[in-house]
């Protein structure tokens, strides 16, 4: 890792940011990084000292096996220690840190007229009440609680209430369908579901309770939040948990189609979200931080709920969407709360770019200091616009690469330390050791392109797939023994900068959310008139990638507009609106190898209208491809 001297345009950290930064320059970064790898024990011990431990650890800061040939895969952080996440992110600030009156969240509703300010003291009392309600409902340590709520403060209270009593929360994004919700409740075997009657997203009403439950209200079973909370006490002793007890499950798409319940544990996740938030956003006491993600995704778990609260930060919690009631809403909110650190996704940037400079110019964005990006590679055009127009050339853009599985940022610039190359997630965070492997699993020195893998764990990495440790080992550790395999392709350039080149499995990234082609195919083939379906990605101006579906119909059915509508509806109902296909094409037959495997490479090229097909020798019937190209224009 070196400060590059090349011809490429490099963006250096602004000196005024460097003055008080936690990691003030590149040599400090290198020094700390070196320490984190050479002496992880001392490095993470220092971080752990920030927090309250009911009992100290008996084991080392990190223990692990990453090599399937040597036994089961495991990671443990601070074995033997006892603590409580909720205590550390709330009580510690209120009781020890005098932050009871400090704002934890500026809640901003879907409508600009709805907003409120919530202090740390208030979050603590609501959380304790909610914890007592859950206990009254019979929830005990280790039980799972599913949460299907929009971006309202009650979502944060419920997560923290679970953490307080040792229940394991499983938040399901409020845009998912009833079937997806059902699948996640069943897999987690949750005993309680916390939901809301409904929410407006822009002009659209989403009836969450109706989705949760086709029958409306069941007085033998359901309890109203407000009634239960008002009868409940504000005192609730935290449950002291083992460092390696589970904190939450969060489902993410799996390439077989069945979502994976990613499990994160208490101590490691606390240390890692705390430190990444502190360093990557260079957290300072007077900051107003805003992450626009939904808490239903890992970005919200780590960087709206736990990371910011662990740091005692003040955050904006936004219920709405970027274009309601007008396309300047984001900029209006930045001005309203004087936001200093702003974290969003390339898809949102590309959407807002379309409306030009005018909506931006109406608002005062001079409070901004650092900008962040997450979810997919940021294209140079979007990067430039973000940096020049939103950040007015003054704010570093931290392009944070990570996954639901990694718990927190793993490749990322540090704003006052790292010279930026637009489009690169730059260098590893502390304790993280990335490398690039070729097809044979060999490490390639220097400039390299291949599989992005990690050699050792950091405290925040996932511990298992819920109730399926074998699947965990197979997905992430089988391919290259000794390494955690991300599923992403990566490139390391001559200066040591990392660039993400895209997924190398059958996953695609729509608006920063991973979907598996298999889950969409499974939804399509549920239609009684479909005999076979294959789904590939196609580039999309705003979403990054979109779904292009090929369907083979049974003889009895014509491919027409009505059919396309039925199929889109099917996918929406099965998975949710984010998975709605952009294109569906009739495929009288699919291109297959002689052994019957669908050749997705060819389908991707049909979807993109790339006619230079290269080697087709394994294709069993070349005529199929001509037919697909000739029928392309009829895709709807
Ligand atoms: C996948 C993980 C991590 C929070 C949101 C998504 C892609 C994520 C970047 C980035 C390039 C990125 C990768 C990764 N990805 N951030 N900065 N640059 N690609 O979480 O749903 O678990 O998806 O998102 O492909 O593997 P996720």
XYZ file of C-alpha atoms and ligand atoms in Angstrom:
663
model
C 0.000 0.000 0.000
C 1.531 3.245 -1.085
C 0.474 6.794 -1.746
C 0.196 6.638 -5.518
C 2.233 8.918 -7.754
C 0.516 7.930 -10.966
C -1.145 9.912 -13.758
C -4.621 9.000 -12.486
C -6.436 11.740 -10.652
C -5.989 11.175 -6.924
C -8.059 12.994 -4.323
C -6.110 13.795 -1.172
C -7.695 14.272 2.255
C -8.535 17.897 3.095
C -6.074 19.283 5.692
C -8.806 20.768 7.916
C -10.284 17.295 8.341
C -6.874 15.901 9.227
C -6.346 18.200 12.205
C -8.619 16.422 14.697
C -9.165 13.110 12.932
C -8.927 9.753 14.704
C -6.654 8.522 11.927
C -5.085 11.764 10.725
C -2.853 10.651 7.834
C -1.770 7.737 5.710
C 1.238 6.814 7.803
C -0.954 6.595 10.936
C -3.253 4.292 9.023
C -0.347 2.065 7.989
C 1.017 1.964 11.518
C -2.341 1.065 13.056
C -3.043 -1.462 10.335
C 0.288 -3.127 10.962
C -0.405 -3.310 14.688
C -3.884 -4.752 14.080
C -2.360 -7.646 12.110
C 0.781 -8.235 14.135
C -0.797 -7.873 17.536
C -4.552 -8.320 17.233
C -4.742 -9.141 20.932
C -3.486 -5.712 22.022
C -5.273 -3.911 19.212
C -8.773 -5.237 19.987
C -8.193 -5.208 23.742
C -7.831 -1.452 23.551
C -11.161 -1.203 21.725
C -12.874 -3.519 24.222
C -11.681 -1.266 27.075
C -14.191 1.362 25.925
C -17.034 -0.897 26.989
C -18.575 -2.449 30.069
C -17.917 -6.123 30.768
C -19.810 -7.815 33.552
C -17.131 -10.492 33.479
C -13.772 -10.241 31.715
C -12.813 -12.569 28.882
C -11.039 -15.818 29.716
C -10.034 -16.498 26.105
C -8.096 -14.367 23.609
C -9.611 -11.477 21.649
C -9.874 -13.714 18.562
C -9.726 -17.469 18.046
C -10.542 -19.140 14.773
C -10.214 -21.869 12.213
C -10.627 -20.859 8.568
C -9.364 -24.131 7.102
C -12.018 -26.771 6.376
C -9.336 -29.428 5.974
C -8.369 -28.948 9.636
C -11.825 -29.169 11.212
C -14.949 -27.116 11.694
C -14.907 -23.448 10.835
C -15.305 -21.202 13.849
C -14.621 -17.678 15.064
C -14.745 -16.603 18.692
C -14.141 -13.186 20.163
C -13.483 -12.687 23.888
C -14.630 -16.103 24.967
C -15.865 -16.194 28.556
C -16.682 -12.482 28.747
C -20.158 -11.420 29.812
C -21.784 -8.211 28.630
C -24.912 -6.703 27.145
C -25.123 -4.806 23.854
C -28.039 -2.643 24.920
C -26.296 -1.644 28.150
C -23.218 -0.617 26.195
C -24.998 1.482 23.582
C -27.548 3.121 25.941
C -27.092 2.814 29.732
C -23.355 3.377 29.464
C -23.935 6.757 27.775
C -26.836 7.782 29.995
C -25.402 6.631 33.319
C -21.661 6.906 32.866
C -21.292 9.338 29.981
C -23.854 12.007 30.879
C -25.404 11.790 27.428
C -28.996 11.330 28.655
C -30.045 14.625 27.075
C -28.060 14.157 23.891
C -30.086 13.538 20.727
C -29.830 9.950 19.569
C -32.171 10.351 16.595
C -33.727 13.141 14.639
C -36.672 11.213 13.268
C -37.965 12.616 9.964
C -41.206 11.165 8.658
C -42.293 10.426 5.130
C -44.007 13.814 5.231
C -41.752 16.769 6.160
C -44.379 17.843 8.690
C -43.764 14.759 10.780
C -40.596 14.855 12.806
C -39.388 14.432 16.350
C -36.238 14.464 18.402
C -35.355 11.502 20.617
C -32.654 11.662 23.290
C -30.487 8.820 24.575
C -32.474 8.894 27.813
C -35.718 8.472 25.877
C -34.383 5.631 23.750
C -33.357 3.888 26.968
C -36.750 4.235 28.654
C -38.728 3.156 25.565
C -36.385 0.243 25.058
C -36.802 -0.952 28.657
C -40.580 -0.736 28.387
C -40.511 -2.700 25.176
C -38.178 -5.262 26.760
C -40.699 -5.733 29.578
C -43.534 -6.134 27.061
C -41.576 -8.831 25.248
C -40.919 -10.584 28.549
C -44.627 -10.466 29.361
C -45.298 -12.106 26.018
C -43.093 -14.944 27.163
C -39.938 -14.068 25.229
C -36.830 -15.410 26.928
C -33.094 -15.344 26.330
C -32.266 -17.125 23.063
C -35.822 -16.857 21.651
C -36.215 -15.304 18.235
C -38.341 -12.221 17.571
C -39.212 -11.209 14.014
C -39.556 -7.496 13.342
C -41.427 -6.188 10.310
C -41.475 -2.443 10.837
C -40.855 0.655 8.749
C -38.228 3.284 9.600
C -39.773 4.479 12.849
C -38.132 4.808 16.282
C -40.080 1.752 17.493
C -37.942 -0.348 15.157
C -34.796 0.708 17.009
C -36.463 0.250 20.429
C -37.553 -3.274 19.524
C -34.111 -4.322 18.308
C -32.492 -2.955 21.448
C -35.177 -4.482 23.665
C -34.331 -7.875 22.190
C -30.642 -7.215 22.759
C -31.413 -6.239 26.358
C -33.184 -9.472 27.252
C -30.962 -11.725 25.127
C -33.613 -12.437 22.497
C -32.339 -12.746 18.928
C -33.947 -10.269 16.548
C -34.645 -11.021 12.926
C -35.578 -7.823 11.108
C -37.393 -8.352 7.811
C -37.306 -5.392 5.415
C -40.801 -3.860 5.260
C -40.717 -4.021 1.443
C -40.713 -7.822 1.439
C -43.842 -9.786 0.525
C -45.897 -11.860 2.959
C -44.347 -15.023 1.529
C -40.812 -13.766 2.116
C -41.776 -12.680 5.616
C -43.353 -16.062 6.276
C -40.283 -17.939 5.055
C -38.067 -15.900 7.392
C -40.354 -16.317 10.407
C -40.490 -20.066 9.860
C -36.768 -20.471 9.356
C -35.980 -18.503 12.518
C -38.819 -20.192 14.448
C -39.761 -16.833 15.937
C -42.332 -16.769 18.693
C -43.329 -13.118 18.303
C -43.729 -10.771 15.337
C -43.593 -7.011 15.920
C -45.207 -5.030 13.110
C -47.124 -1.823 12.382
C -50.562 -1.291 10.895
C -49.069 0.451 7.896
C -46.703 3.044 6.504
C -46.658 5.602 3.717
C -43.646 5.444 1.409
C -44.103 8.514 -0.773
C -47.769 8.426 -1.794
C -48.025 4.688 -1.465
C -49.634 3.052 1.552
C -48.173 -0.292 2.615
C -50.487 -2.258 4.902
C -47.911 -4.152 6.902
C -50.370 -5.749 9.297
C -52.508 -6.995 6.422
C -49.433 -8.410 4.726
C -48.378 -10.064 7.995
C -51.736 -11.610 8.459
C -54.520 -12.002 5.924
C -57.078 -11.976 8.741
C -57.024 -8.493 10.205
C -56.892 -8.434 13.995
C -57.002 -11.422 16.281
C -57.857 -10.255 19.775
C -56.843 -13.571 21.279
C -53.361 -13.185 19.930
C -52.513 -9.599 18.961
C -51.602 -6.770 21.319
C -51.424 -3.058 20.487
C -47.999 -1.524 20.923
C -49.250 1.635 22.673
C -51.416 -0.187 25.177
C -48.741 -2.685 26.087
C -46.038 -0.014 26.342
C -48.048 2.331 28.554
C -48.660 -0.435 31.094
C -45.028 -1.401 31.140
C -42.230 -0.405 33.517
C -39.182 1.658 32.547
C -36.886 -0.503 34.632
C -35.423 -3.603 33.073
C -32.221 -5.222 34.241
C -30.154 -6.279 31.224
C -29.531 -9.969 30.700
C -25.785 -10.599 30.932
C -24.862 -12.606 27.840
C -21.830 -14.532 26.752
C -19.630 -12.695 24.273
C -20.445 -15.319 21.653
C -24.206 -15.447 22.231
C -26.166 -14.526 19.103
C -27.297 -10.896 18.803
C -29.345 -11.153 15.627
C -30.163 -13.062 12.477
C -30.458 -11.194 9.196
C -31.483 -12.966 6.024
C -29.618 -12.418 2.791
C -30.152 -13.993 -0.626
C -28.367 -17.274 -1.243
C -27.349 -18.527 -4.650
C -29.486 -21.665 -4.256
C -32.560 -19.469 -3.849
C -33.150 -20.124 -0.163
C -32.203 -17.085 1.922
C -29.423 -17.535 4.470
C -29.923 -16.532 8.090
C -26.651 -14.730 8.764
C -25.860 -14.867 12.501
C -23.922 -12.129 14.304
C -22.835 -12.334 17.930
C -22.656 -9.830 20.750
C -19.082 -8.837 21.572
C -17.391 -9.003 18.181
C -20.165 -7.111 16.422
C -20.097 -4.417 19.122
C -16.349 -3.860 18.798
C -16.374 -3.897 15.032
C -19.367 -1.646 14.323
C -18.082 0.758 16.983
C -14.607 1.054 15.506
C -15.572 1.143 11.829
C -18.186 3.843 12.478
C -15.730 5.870 14.526
C -12.904 5.732 11.980
C -14.671 5.568 8.616
C -16.952 8.506 9.395
C -14.341 10.061 11.684
C -16.993 10.494 14.334
C -16.819 13.698 16.390
C -19.144 14.595 19.301
C -21.021 17.376 17.489
C -21.640 15.471 14.300
C -25.053 14.954 12.822
C -24.799 11.750 10.885
C -27.284 10.436 8.344
C -27.362 7.027 6.710
C -30.237 6.786 4.218
C -30.379 2.973 4.194
C -33.288 1.023 5.649
C -32.676 -0.799 8.925
C -34.125 -3.871 7.197
C -30.698 -4.309 5.573
C -27.324 -4.805 7.254
C -26.302 -1.213 6.486
C -29.042 -0.021 8.811
C -28.257 -2.570 11.521
C -24.581 -1.646 11.658
C -24.659 2.031 10.722
C -28.025 3.344 11.926
C -28.623 1.268 15.038
C -25.507 -0.237 16.606
C -22.415 1.616 15.310
C -23.722 5.160 15.844
C -25.267 4.365 19.250
C -22.091 2.629 20.411
C -20.318 5.924 19.656
C -22.952 8.138 21.297
C -23.655 9.770 17.936
C -26.668 11.841 16.849
C -28.265 10.429 13.690
C -31.090 11.236 11.338
C -33.635 8.413 11.059
C -35.599 8.894 7.838
C -38.843 7.116 7.051
C -39.367 8.382 3.521
C -37.926 8.195 0.027
C -35.570 10.544 -1.875
C -38.193 12.002 -4.220
C -41.152 12.718 -1.947
C -42.728 15.218 -1.732
C -40.084 16.649 -4.083
C -36.765 15.603 -5.614
C -34.754 17.850 -3.281
C -35.856 16.007 -0.133
C -32.406 14.637 0.735
C -30.822 18.075 0.410
C -33.628 19.671 2.377
C -33.015 17.231 5.247
C -29.253 17.867 5.177
C -29.931 21.592 5.511
C -32.645 21.135 8.160
C -30.466 19.135 10.566
C -27.078 20.521 9.455
C -25.906 17.001 8.570
C -22.120 16.631 8.715
C -21.629 12.997 7.603
C -23.870 11.554 4.891
C -23.963 7.907 3.816
C -26.000 6.696 0.833
C -25.977 4.289 -2.115
C -24.859 4.734 -5.737
C -28.383 3.923 -6.941
C -29.777 6.902 -4.986
C -27.015 9.142 -6.339
C -27.754 8.084 -9.922
C -31.462 8.675 -9.386
C -30.905 12.187 -8.026
C -28.313 13.073 -10.682
C -31.086 12.873 -13.240
C -32.688 16.000 -11.800
C -29.540 18.065 -12.259
C -28.076 20.838 -10.076
C -31.228 22.840 -9.497
C -32.700 20.880 -6.560
C -29.284 20.962 -4.863
C -28.798 24.696 -5.287
C -31.915 25.465 -3.287
C -30.331 24.195 -0.080
C -27.361 24.958 2.091
C -25.088 21.921 2.125
C -22.148 23.657 3.761
C -22.435 21.520 6.923
C -21.262 18.382 5.054
C -17.770 17.068 5.847
C -17.700 13.412 4.735
C -19.715 11.479 2.154
C -20.092 7.706 2.091
C -21.164 5.165 -0.509
C -22.254 1.559 -0.069
C -23.956 -1.348 -1.810
C -22.267 -1.682 -5.185
C -19.311 -0.272 -7.067
C -19.793 3.454 -7.628
C -19.370 4.404 -11.281
C -17.036 7.334 -12.053
C -19.848 9.620 -13.236
C -21.821 9.169 -10.024
C -18.636 9.548 -7.948
C -17.780 12.850 -9.634
C -21.271 14.216 -9.177
C -21.364 13.164 -5.529
C -17.938 14.672 -4.849
C -18.262 17.889 -6.852
C -21.950 18.758 -6.590
C -23.083 17.301 -3.276
C -19.774 17.628 -1.419
C -18.772 20.807 -3.294
C -15.282 19.387 -3.765
C -14.684 19.586 -0.024
C -15.728 16.167 1.312
C -13.904 12.868 0.884
C -16.073 10.054 -0.488
C -15.624 6.861 1.534
C -16.549 3.983 -0.764
C -17.202 1.216 1.748
C -17.111 -2.375 0.543
C -18.682 -4.966 2.834
C -21.456 -7.547 3.070
C -24.244 -8.732 5.383
C -21.762 -11.459 6.289
C -18.862 -9.161 7.178
C -20.924 -7.211 9.745
C -19.065 -3.978 8.985
C -16.779 -2.278 6.485
C -13.869 -4.437 5.343
C -12.396 -2.469 2.453
C -12.729 1.275 2.859
C -10.885 4.553 2.746
C -10.428 6.482 5.987
C -11.459 10.053 5.234
C -8.472 11.933 6.646
C -5.898 9.295 5.738
C -6.540 7.647 2.396
C -5.858 9.257 -0.988
C -8.902 8.356 -3.088
C -9.213 6.851 -6.520
C -12.848 7.162 -7.674
C -14.414 3.708 -7.942
C -11.957 1.955 -5.632
C -12.847 0.857 -2.081
C -9.092 1.365 -1.542
C -7.577 -0.534 1.422
C -8.505 -2.959 4.204
C -9.870 -1.816 7.535
C -7.919 -2.695 10.692
C -7.587 -6.413 11.314
C -8.710 -7.333 7.801
C -6.376 -9.165 5.446
C -7.681 -9.337 1.882
C -6.009 -11.064 -0.992
C -6.719 -12.071 -4.578
C -6.672 -15.730 -5.629
C -6.636 -17.189 -9.097
C -8.845 -20.069 -10.273
C -6.433 -22.581 -8.689
C -6.579 -20.889 -5.336
C -3.079 -19.467 -5.680
C -2.257 -16.045 -4.342
C -1.180 -13.583 -6.940
C 1.368 -10.984 -5.875
C 1.253 -7.340 -6.946
C -1.206 -6.397 -9.651
C -3.821 -9.101 -9.758
C -7.386 -9.926 -10.672
C -9.426 -12.873 -9.411
C -11.395 -13.974 -6.368
C -11.564 -11.527 -3.478
C -10.975 -13.486 -0.250
C -9.957 -12.788 3.350
C -7.255 -14.673 5.168
C -8.362 -14.228 8.745
C -11.404 -13.098 10.681
C -12.109 -9.714 12.248
C -14.425 -9.445 15.274
C -17.557 -8.571 13.260
C -17.603 -11.444 10.772
C -20.682 -13.745 10.778
C -20.421 -16.893 12.878
C -22.778 -19.277 11.104
C -25.875 -19.641 8.954
C -28.763 -20.035 11.394
C -29.292 -23.730 12.134
C -27.146 -24.715 9.154
C -23.441 -24.586 9.931
C -22.694 -26.936 7.068
C -24.163 -24.497 4.570
C -22.003 -21.766 6.112
C -18.852 -23.835 5.612
C -19.822 -24.857 2.093
C -20.642 -21.388 0.850
C -17.767 -19.400 2.289
C -14.917 -21.794 3.086
C -15.009 -24.877 0.843
C -13.750 -23.385 -2.382
C -10.394 -22.178 -1.049
C -9.422 -23.795 2.280
C -7.932 -21.218 4.623
C -9.887 -18.274 3.249
C -13.290 -16.618 3.604
C -14.612 -16.317 0.041
C -16.672 -13.162 -0.557
C -18.294 -14.196 -3.839
C -16.969 -11.005 -5.407
C -14.314 -10.598 -8.023
C -11.539 -8.197 -7.124
C -8.557 -6.458 -8.613
C -5.492 -5.047 -6.879
C -3.752 -2.329 -8.837
C -0.068 -1.414 -8.844
C -0.498 0.844 -5.806
C -2.265 -1.875 -3.836
C -5.746 -0.337 -4.225
C -8.629 -2.822 -4.316
C -11.368 -2.593 -6.954
C -14.509 -4.726 -6.833
C -15.214 -6.188 -10.262
C -18.633 -7.701 -9.510
C -20.167 -10.956 -8.301
C -18.705 -14.206 -9.547
C -21.638 -16.348 -8.468
C -25.250 -16.337 -9.648
C -26.134 -13.296 -7.613
C -27.102 -9.923 -8.935
C -27.185 -6.510 -7.383
C -30.356 -4.484 -7.957
C -30.209 -1.027 -6.380
C -27.592 -2.197 -3.894
C -29.543 -5.315 -2.874
C -28.399 -8.797 -3.645
C -30.839 -11.173 -5.301
C -30.137 -14.664 -6.461
C -31.103 -15.637 -9.988
C -32.301 -18.945 -8.515
C -34.897 -17.347 -6.230
C -36.397 -15.338 -9.103
C -36.374 -18.418 -11.336
C -38.153 -20.387 -8.616
C -40.841 -17.679 -8.405
C -41.321 -17.660 -12.202
C -41.641 -21.419 -12.493
C -44.396 -21.419 -9.886
C -46.625 -20.089 -12.651
C -48.567 -23.086 -13.987
C -47.860 -22.171 -17.632
C -44.087 -21.863 -17.278
C -41.993 -24.913 -17.935
C -38.565 -23.362 -17.473
C -37.020 -20.011 -16.566
C -33.549 -18.510 -16.535
C -32.678 -15.108 -15.111
C -29.625 -12.981 -15.825
C -28.564 -9.435 -15.058
C -28.497 -6.540 -17.452
C -26.954 -3.125 -16.732
C -29.449 -0.440 -15.685
C -28.836 3.310 -15.525
C -30.239 3.836 -12.029
C -30.481 0.416 -10.422
C -26.989 -0.678 -11.469
C -28.287 -4.038 -12.575
C -31.790 -5.230 -13.395
C -33.422 -8.590 -14.018
C -33.763 -9.979 -17.536
C -35.820 -13.185 -17.529
C -36.148 -15.871 -20.171
C -39.216 -18.083 -19.864
C -40.181 -21.195 -21.769
C -43.941 -21.661 -21.744
C -45.917 -24.856 -21.860
C -47.570 -25.466 -25.236
C -50.987 -24.429 -24.079
C -50.050 -20.797 -23.412
C -49.230 -17.841 -25.704
C -46.542 -15.373 -24.690
C -48.412 -12.055 -24.567
C -48.728 -8.887 -22.459
C -51.089 -10.579 -20.055
C -48.612 -13.381 -19.485
C -45.845 -10.863 -18.757
C -48.038 -9.060 -16.233
C -48.938 -12.327 -14.516
C -45.278 -13.234 -14.224
C -44.250 -9.857 -12.831
C -47.037 -10.101 -10.272
C -45.910 -13.584 -9.342
C -42.372 -12.395 -8.573
C -43.626 -9.356 -6.634
C -45.858 -11.542 -4.494
C -43.266 -14.213 -3.903
C -40.284 -11.989 -3.143
C -41.255 -8.317 -3.098
C -41.271 -5.250 -5.356
C -37.443 -4.977 -5.430
C -37.341 -8.223 -7.423
C -39.789 -7.098 -10.134
C -38.250 -8.057 -13.503
C -37.522 -5.268 -15.977
C -37.585 -7.609 -18.961
C -39.271 -10.901 -19.660
C -38.500 -12.613 -22.955
C -40.137 -15.609 -24.537
C -37.613 -18.425 -24.969
C -38.951 -21.329 -27.049
C -35.809 -23.100 -25.799
C -32.854 -22.201 -23.581
C -29.224 -22.571 -24.641
C -27.777 -25.599 -22.880
C -24.607 -27.592 -22.784
C -24.689 -31.176 -23.965
C -24.995 -32.216 -20.347
C -28.076 -30.024 -19.953
C -26.649 -27.059 -18.028
C -28.123 -23.673 -18.946
C -25.439 -21.436 -20.481
C -26.068 -18.214 -18.638
C -23.131 -16.475 -20.286
C -25.016 -16.660 -23.591
C -28.244 -15.457 -22.038
C -26.413 -12.477 -20.538
C -25.165 -11.637 -24.011
C -28.647 -11.922 -25.508
C -29.971 -9.647 -22.764
C -27.270 -7.095 -23.556
C -27.533 -7.602 -27.320
C -23.859 -8.510 -27.597
C -23.577 -10.589 -30.710
C -19.935 -11.573 -30.459
C -20.503 -14.860 -28.677
C -17.045 -16.406 -28.633
C -16.646 -20.116 -28.075
C -19.922 -21.991 -28.528
C -18.473 -25.467 -28.829
C -20.171 -26.768 -25.695
C -23.598 -25.595 -26.848
C -25.832 -28.488 -27.814
C -28.107 -26.656 -30.293
C -26.745 -23.389 -31.794
C -30.063 -22.555 -33.483
C -31.568 -21.774 -30.082
C -29.332 -18.725 -29.810
C -30.386 -17.287 -33.184
C -34.014 -17.599 -32.183
C -33.365 -15.790 -28.908
C -31.634 -12.901 -30.646
C -34.413 -12.612 -33.214
C -37.075 -12.461 -30.503
C -35.177 -10.040 -28.287
C -37.078 -6.954 -29.323
C -40.325 -8.513 -28.122
C -39.104 -8.678 -24.547
C -41.348 -6.682 -22.234
C -22.504 -7.253 -1.827
C -23.029 -7.426 -0.426
C -22.860 -4.052 2.660
C -24.097 -3.406 2.710
C -24.997 -3.465 1.535
C -25.052 -4.723 0.743
C -21.710 -5.489 -3.132
C -21.391 -3.732 -1.344
C -19.903 -2.430 -2.264
C -18.951 -1.451 -2.665
C -18.613 -2.677 -4.629
C -20.163 -3.507 -3.133
C -20.752 -6.663 -3.216
C -21.022 -7.415 -1.923
N -21.101 -4.291 -2.542
N -20.683 -2.608 -1.174
N -18.652 -0.380 -1.913
N -18.331 -1.631 -3.859
N -19.507 -3.629 -4.321
O -25.008 -5.874 1.530
O -26.736 -7.308 0.436
O -24.865 -8.341 1.799
O -24.427 -7.303 -0.453
O -22.781 -5.929 -2.288
O -21.093 -7.449 -4.320
O -20.640 -8.768 -1.954
P -25.296 -7.269 0.866
